[in-house]
PDB file of C-alpha atoms in Angstrom:
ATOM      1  CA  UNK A   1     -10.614  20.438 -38.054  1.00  0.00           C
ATOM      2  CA  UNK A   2     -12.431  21.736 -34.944  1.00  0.00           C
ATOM      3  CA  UNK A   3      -9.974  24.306 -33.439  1.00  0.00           C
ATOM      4  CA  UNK A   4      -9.896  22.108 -30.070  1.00  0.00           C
ATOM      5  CA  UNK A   5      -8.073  20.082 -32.419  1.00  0.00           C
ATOM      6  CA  UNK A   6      -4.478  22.313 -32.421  1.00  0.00           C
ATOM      7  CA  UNK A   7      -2.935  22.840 -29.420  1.00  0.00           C
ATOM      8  CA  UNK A   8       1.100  23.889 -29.127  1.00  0.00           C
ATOM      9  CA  UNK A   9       3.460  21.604 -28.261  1.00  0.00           C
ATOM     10  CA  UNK A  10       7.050  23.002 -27.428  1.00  0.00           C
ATOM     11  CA  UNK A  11       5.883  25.839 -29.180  1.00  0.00           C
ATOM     12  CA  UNK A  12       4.989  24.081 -32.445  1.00  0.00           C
ATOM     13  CA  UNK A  13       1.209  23.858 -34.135  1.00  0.00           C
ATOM     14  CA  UNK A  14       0.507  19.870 -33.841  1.00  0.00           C
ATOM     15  CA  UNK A  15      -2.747  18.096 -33.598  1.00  0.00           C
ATOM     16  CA  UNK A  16      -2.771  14.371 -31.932  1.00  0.00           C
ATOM     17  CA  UNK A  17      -3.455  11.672 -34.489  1.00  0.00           C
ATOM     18  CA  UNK A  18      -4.558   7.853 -33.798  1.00  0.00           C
ATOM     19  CA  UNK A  19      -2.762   5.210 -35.955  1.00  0.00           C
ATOM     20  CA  UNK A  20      -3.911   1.647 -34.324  1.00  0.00           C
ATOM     21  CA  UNK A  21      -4.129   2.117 -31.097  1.00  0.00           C
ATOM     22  CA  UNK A  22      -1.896   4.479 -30.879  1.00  0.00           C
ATOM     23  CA  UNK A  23      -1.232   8.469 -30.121  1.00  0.00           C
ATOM     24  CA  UNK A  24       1.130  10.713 -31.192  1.00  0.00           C
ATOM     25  CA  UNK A  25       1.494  13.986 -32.045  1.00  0.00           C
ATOM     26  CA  UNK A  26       1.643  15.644 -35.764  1.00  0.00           C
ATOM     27  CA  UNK A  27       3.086  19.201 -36.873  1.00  0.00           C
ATOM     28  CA  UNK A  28       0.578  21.241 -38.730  1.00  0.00           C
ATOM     29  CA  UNK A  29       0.769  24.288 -40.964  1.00  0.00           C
ATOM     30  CA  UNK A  30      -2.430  25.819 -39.892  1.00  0.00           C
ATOM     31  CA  UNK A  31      -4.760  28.773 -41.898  1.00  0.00           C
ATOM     32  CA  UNK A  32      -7.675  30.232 -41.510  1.00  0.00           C
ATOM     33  CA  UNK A  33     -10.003  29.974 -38.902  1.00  0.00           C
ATOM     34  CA  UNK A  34     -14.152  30.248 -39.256  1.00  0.00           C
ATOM     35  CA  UNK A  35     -16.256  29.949 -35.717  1.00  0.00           C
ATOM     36  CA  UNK A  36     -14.870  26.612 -34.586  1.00  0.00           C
ATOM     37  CA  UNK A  37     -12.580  25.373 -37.017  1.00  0.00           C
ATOM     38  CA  UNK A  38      -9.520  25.651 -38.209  1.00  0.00           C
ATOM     39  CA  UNK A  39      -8.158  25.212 -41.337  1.00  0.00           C
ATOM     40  CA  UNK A  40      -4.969  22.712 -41.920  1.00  0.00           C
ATOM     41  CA  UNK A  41      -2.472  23.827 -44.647  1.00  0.00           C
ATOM     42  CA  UNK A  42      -0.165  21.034 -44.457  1.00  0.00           C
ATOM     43  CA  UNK A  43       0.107  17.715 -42.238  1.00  0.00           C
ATOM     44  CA  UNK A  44      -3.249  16.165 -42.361  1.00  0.00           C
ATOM     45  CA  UNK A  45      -4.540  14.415 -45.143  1.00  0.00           C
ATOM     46  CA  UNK A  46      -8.058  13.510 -46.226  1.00  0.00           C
ATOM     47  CA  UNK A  47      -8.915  10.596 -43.639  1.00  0.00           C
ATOM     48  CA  UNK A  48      -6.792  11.298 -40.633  1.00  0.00           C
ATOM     49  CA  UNK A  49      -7.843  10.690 -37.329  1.00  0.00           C
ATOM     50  CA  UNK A  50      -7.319  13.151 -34.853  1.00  0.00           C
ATOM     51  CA  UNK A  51      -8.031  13.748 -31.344  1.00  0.00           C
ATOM     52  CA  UNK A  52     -10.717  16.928 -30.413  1.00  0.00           C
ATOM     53  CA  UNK A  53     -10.670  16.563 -27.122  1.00  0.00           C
ATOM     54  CA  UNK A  54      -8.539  16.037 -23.905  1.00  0.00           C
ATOM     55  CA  UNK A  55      -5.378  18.261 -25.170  1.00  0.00           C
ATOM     56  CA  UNK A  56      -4.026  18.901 -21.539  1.00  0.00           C
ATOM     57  CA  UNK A  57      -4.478  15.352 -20.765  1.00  0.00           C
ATOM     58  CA  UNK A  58      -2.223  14.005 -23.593  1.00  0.00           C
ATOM     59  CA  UNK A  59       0.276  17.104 -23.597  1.00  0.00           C
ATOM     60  CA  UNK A  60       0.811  15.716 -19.364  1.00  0.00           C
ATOM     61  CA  UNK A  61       1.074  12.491 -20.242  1.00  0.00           C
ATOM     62  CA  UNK A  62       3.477  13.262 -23.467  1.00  0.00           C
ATOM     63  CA  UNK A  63       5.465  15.283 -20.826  1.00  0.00           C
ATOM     64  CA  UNK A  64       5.566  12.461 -18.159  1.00  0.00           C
ATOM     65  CA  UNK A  65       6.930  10.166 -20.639  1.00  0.00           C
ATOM     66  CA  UNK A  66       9.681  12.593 -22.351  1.00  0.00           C
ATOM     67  CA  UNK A  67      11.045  12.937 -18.676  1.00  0.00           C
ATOM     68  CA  UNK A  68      10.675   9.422 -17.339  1.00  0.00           C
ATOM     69  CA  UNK A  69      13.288   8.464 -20.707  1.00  0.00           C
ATOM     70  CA  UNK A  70      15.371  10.569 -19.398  1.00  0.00           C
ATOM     71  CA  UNK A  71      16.542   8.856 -16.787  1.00  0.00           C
TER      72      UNK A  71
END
């Protein structure tokens, strides 16, 4: 996947998938890494849809909702 792919979450390796209509984030084992991309050990498979793009955007807005169910 392209490495803008991965970002850390809580200080685990996950990459944001879509399932109809909907976000959320997956753990991945990752490996290698060539130029842009990054290789996915584990957590993916063949088909997937993830998210390249807008990491800091999704991480806030995961964030936002983690604390507003905490009240």
């Amino acid at each position: 996947v392209p490495k803008s792919a991965v970002t850390l979450l809580q200080g685990e390796e996950v990459v944001f998938m879509l399932n109809d209509k909907e976000l959320y984030p997956q753990l991945v084992e990752t490996g290698g890494i060539r130029n842009d991309w990054i290789e996915i050990k584990n957590g993916l498979k063949k088909g997937d849809k993830v998210v390249t793009e807008g990491m800091f955007l999704l991480k806030s807005l995961l964030l936002k909702s983690q604390i507003g169910d905490a009240d």
